[in-house]
Short mmCIF file of C-alpha atoms in Angstrom, two decimals:
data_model
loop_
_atom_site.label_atom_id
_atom_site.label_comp_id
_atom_site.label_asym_id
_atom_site.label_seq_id
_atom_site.Cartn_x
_atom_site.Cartn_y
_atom_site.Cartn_z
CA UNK A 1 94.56 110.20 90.05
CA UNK A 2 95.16 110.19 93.83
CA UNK A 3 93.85 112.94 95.87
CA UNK A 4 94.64 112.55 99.70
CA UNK A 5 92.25 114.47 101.76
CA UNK A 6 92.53 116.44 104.53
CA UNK A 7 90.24 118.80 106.61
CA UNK A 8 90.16 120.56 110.26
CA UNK A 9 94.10 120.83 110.66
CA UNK A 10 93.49 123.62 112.67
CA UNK A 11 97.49 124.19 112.50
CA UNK A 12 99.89 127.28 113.65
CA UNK A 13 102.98 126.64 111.43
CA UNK A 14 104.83 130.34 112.77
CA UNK A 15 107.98 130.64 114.69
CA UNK A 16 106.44 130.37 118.01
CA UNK A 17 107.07 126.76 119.21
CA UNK A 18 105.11 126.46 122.48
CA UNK A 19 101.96 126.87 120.14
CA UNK A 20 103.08 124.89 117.04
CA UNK A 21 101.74 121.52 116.17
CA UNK A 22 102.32 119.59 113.23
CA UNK A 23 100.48 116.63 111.03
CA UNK A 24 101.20 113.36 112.47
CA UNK A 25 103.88 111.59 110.80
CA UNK A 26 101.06 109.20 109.46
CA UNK A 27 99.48 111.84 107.67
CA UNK A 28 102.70 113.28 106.22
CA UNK A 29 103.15 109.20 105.18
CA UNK A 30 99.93 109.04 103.63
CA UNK A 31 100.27 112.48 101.58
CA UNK A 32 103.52 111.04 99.85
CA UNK A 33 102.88 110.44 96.18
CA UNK A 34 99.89 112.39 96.14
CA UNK A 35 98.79 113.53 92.58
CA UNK A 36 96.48 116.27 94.79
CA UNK A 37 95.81 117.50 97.83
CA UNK A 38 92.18 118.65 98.96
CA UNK A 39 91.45 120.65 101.95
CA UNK A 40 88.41 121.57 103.03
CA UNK A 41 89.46 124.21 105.30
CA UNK A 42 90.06 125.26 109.02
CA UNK A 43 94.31 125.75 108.05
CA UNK A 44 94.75 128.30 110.17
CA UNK A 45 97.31 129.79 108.28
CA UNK A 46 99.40 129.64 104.48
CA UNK A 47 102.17 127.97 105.67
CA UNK A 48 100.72 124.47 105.95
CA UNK A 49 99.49 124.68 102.61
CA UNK A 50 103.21 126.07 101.47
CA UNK A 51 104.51 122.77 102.58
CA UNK A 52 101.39 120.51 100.98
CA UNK A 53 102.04 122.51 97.67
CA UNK A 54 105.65 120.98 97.47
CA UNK A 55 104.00 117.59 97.89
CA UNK A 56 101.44 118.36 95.05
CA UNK A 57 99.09 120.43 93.78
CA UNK A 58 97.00 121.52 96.59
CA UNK A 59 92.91 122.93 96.45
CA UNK A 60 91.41 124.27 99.63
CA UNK A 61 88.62 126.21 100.91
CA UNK A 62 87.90 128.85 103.52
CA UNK A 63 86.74 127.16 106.81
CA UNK A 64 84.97 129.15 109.92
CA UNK A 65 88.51 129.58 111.96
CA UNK A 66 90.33 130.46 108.74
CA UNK A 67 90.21 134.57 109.37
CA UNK A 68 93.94 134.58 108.27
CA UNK A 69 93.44 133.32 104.80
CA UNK A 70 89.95 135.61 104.03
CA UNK A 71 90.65 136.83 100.52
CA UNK A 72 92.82 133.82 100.04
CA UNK A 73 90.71 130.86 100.28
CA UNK A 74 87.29 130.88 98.17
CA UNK A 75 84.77 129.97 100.44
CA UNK A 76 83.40 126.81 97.87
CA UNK A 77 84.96 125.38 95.22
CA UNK A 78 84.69 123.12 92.06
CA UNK A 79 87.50 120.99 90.56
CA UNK A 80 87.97 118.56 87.80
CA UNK A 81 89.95 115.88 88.60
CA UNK A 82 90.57 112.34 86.62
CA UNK A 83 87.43 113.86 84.72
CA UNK A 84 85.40 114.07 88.22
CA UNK A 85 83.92 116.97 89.46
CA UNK A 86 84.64 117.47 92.92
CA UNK A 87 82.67 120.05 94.97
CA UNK A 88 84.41 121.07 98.14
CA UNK A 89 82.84 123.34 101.03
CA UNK A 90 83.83 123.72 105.13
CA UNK A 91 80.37 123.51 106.74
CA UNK A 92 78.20 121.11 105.04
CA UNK A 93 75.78 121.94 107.81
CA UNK A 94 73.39 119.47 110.15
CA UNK A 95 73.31 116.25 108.82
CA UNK A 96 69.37 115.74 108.70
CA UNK A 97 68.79 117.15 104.95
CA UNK A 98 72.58 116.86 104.26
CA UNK A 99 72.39 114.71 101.44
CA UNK A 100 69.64 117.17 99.14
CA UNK A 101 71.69 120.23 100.10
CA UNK A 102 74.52 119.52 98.51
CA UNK A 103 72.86 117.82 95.44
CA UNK A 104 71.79 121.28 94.95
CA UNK A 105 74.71 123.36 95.88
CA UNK A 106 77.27 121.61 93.59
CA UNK A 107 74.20 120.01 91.01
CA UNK A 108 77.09 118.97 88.47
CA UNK A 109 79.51 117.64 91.30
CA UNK A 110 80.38 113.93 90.96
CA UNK A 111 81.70 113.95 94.67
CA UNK A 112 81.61 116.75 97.49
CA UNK A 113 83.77 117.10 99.80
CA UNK A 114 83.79 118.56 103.38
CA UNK A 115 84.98 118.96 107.03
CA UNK A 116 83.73 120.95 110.03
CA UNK A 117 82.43 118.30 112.00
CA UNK A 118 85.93 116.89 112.88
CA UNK A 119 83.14 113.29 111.72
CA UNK A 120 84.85 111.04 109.13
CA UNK A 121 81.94 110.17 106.78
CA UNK A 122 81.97 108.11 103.92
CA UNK A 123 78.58 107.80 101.91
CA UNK A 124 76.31 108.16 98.96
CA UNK A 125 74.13 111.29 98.96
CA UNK A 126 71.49 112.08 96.39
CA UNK A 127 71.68 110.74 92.62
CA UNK A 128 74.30 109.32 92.71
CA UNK A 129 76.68 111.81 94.27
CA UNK A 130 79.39 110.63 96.77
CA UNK A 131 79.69 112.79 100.27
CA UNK A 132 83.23 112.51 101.87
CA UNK A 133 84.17 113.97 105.46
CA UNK A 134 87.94 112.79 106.07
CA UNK A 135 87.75 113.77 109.34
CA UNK A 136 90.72 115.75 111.25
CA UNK A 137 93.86 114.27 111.54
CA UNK A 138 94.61 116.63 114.82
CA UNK A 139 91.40 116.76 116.51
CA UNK A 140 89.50 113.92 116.84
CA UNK A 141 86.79 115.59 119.17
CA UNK A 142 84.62 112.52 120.15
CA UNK A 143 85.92 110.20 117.30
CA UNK A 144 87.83 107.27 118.24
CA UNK A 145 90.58 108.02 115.94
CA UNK A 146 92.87 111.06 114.22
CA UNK A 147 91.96 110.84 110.31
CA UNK A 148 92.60 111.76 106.64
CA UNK A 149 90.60 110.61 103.21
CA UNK A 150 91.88 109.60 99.80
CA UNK A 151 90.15 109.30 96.71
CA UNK A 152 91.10 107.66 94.01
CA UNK A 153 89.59 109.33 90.88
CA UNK A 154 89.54 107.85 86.73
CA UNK A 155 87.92 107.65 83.18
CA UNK A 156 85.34 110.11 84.96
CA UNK A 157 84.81 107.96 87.76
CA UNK A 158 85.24 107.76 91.53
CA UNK A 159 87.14 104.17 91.53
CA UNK A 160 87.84 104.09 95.15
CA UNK A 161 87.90 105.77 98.17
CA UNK A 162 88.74 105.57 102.20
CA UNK A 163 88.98 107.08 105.48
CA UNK A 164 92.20 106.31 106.51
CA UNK A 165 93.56 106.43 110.62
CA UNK A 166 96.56 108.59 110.91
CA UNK A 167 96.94 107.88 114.45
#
C-alpha cells in the first residue's frame, strides 16, 4: 500500500482568488496513484480534502489553524493500513522527549505520523516505532525545500519510506 503524506497545507480553496493558493504541481504529481492519503492537519478548509478524496481515500486530523473543520477532523487518529498501525496527530510537541511521548500516546502504533513544525523528519522513535514529519509542501519556514512523505506499507510492515521535495 502507498500512502503519500502530506501536512501544513495551510490552503484557502474558496472562490476568492487573490487569497487562493494551491499544491504545487509536484505534489499533485506525487499524490497520483495513491492507495491513501494522510494528513496531519493545518487544511484550512474541506475543500482540499474534497479534491484528495477523488485521488484516494483520504485520513486527516485537526491541526491548531484548522477552526473551520472543528467537529470535522478528530483531533488524533489510528489507522490500519497494509496491516500497520499508523498513529497520526498535528502537534507532536518539542522535540527533546519526542520520541517517549508518542510511544505512549499511540502504544500499539507501528508508525506515527505528524506535522506542525513545517520540519521534514524521518526517524526511529522508541521500540521500534517509526516517527514521520513530511514537512509542508507550501511553507517551508526555514527548510531549504517545499515537501511531502510517502510510505510504503505491507505484510504488517513499514517497507519503505521518504521525504520527498515538491519544489
Amino acid at each position: 500500500m502507498r500512502a503519500v503524506v502530506l501536512a501544513d497545507t495551510h490552503l484557502r480553496t474558496g472562490p476568492d482568488r487573490s487569497r487562493r493558493r494551491d499544491l504545487p504541481p509536484a505534489a499533485w504529481a506525487l499524490l497520483e496513484g495513491a492507495d491513501v492519503i494522510l494528513h496531519a492537519g493545518d487544511v484550512l478548509d474541506a475543500g482540499l480534502l474534497d479534491r484528495l478524496r477523488e485521488i484516494a481515500a483520504v485520513h486527516a486530523v485537526l491541526g491548531n489553524n484548522d477552526h473551520g473543520l472543528v467537529g470535522v477532523l478528530p483531533p488524533t487518529r489510528v489507522v490500519e493500513l497494509g496491516g500497520v498501525r499508523v498513529g497520526m496527530i498535528h502537534d507532536a510537541g518539542p522535540s527533546a522527549g519526542r520520541p517517549g511521548r508518542m510511544r505512549r500516546r499511540f502504544p500499539d502504533a507501528a508508525v506515527v505520523v505528524f506535522g506542525h513544525s513545517h520540519a521534514p523528519f524521518d526517524a526511529p522513535g522508541v521500540d521500534g516505532q517509526w516517527l514521520f514529519n513530511p514537512g509542508s509542501p507550501t511553507q517551508r519556514r526555514a527548510q531549504p525545500a517545499h515537501t511531502a512523505g510517502e510510505l510504503r506499507l505491507g505484510d504488517g510492515r513499514l517497507l519503505d519510506h521518504r521525504i520527498v521535495v515538491v519544489d
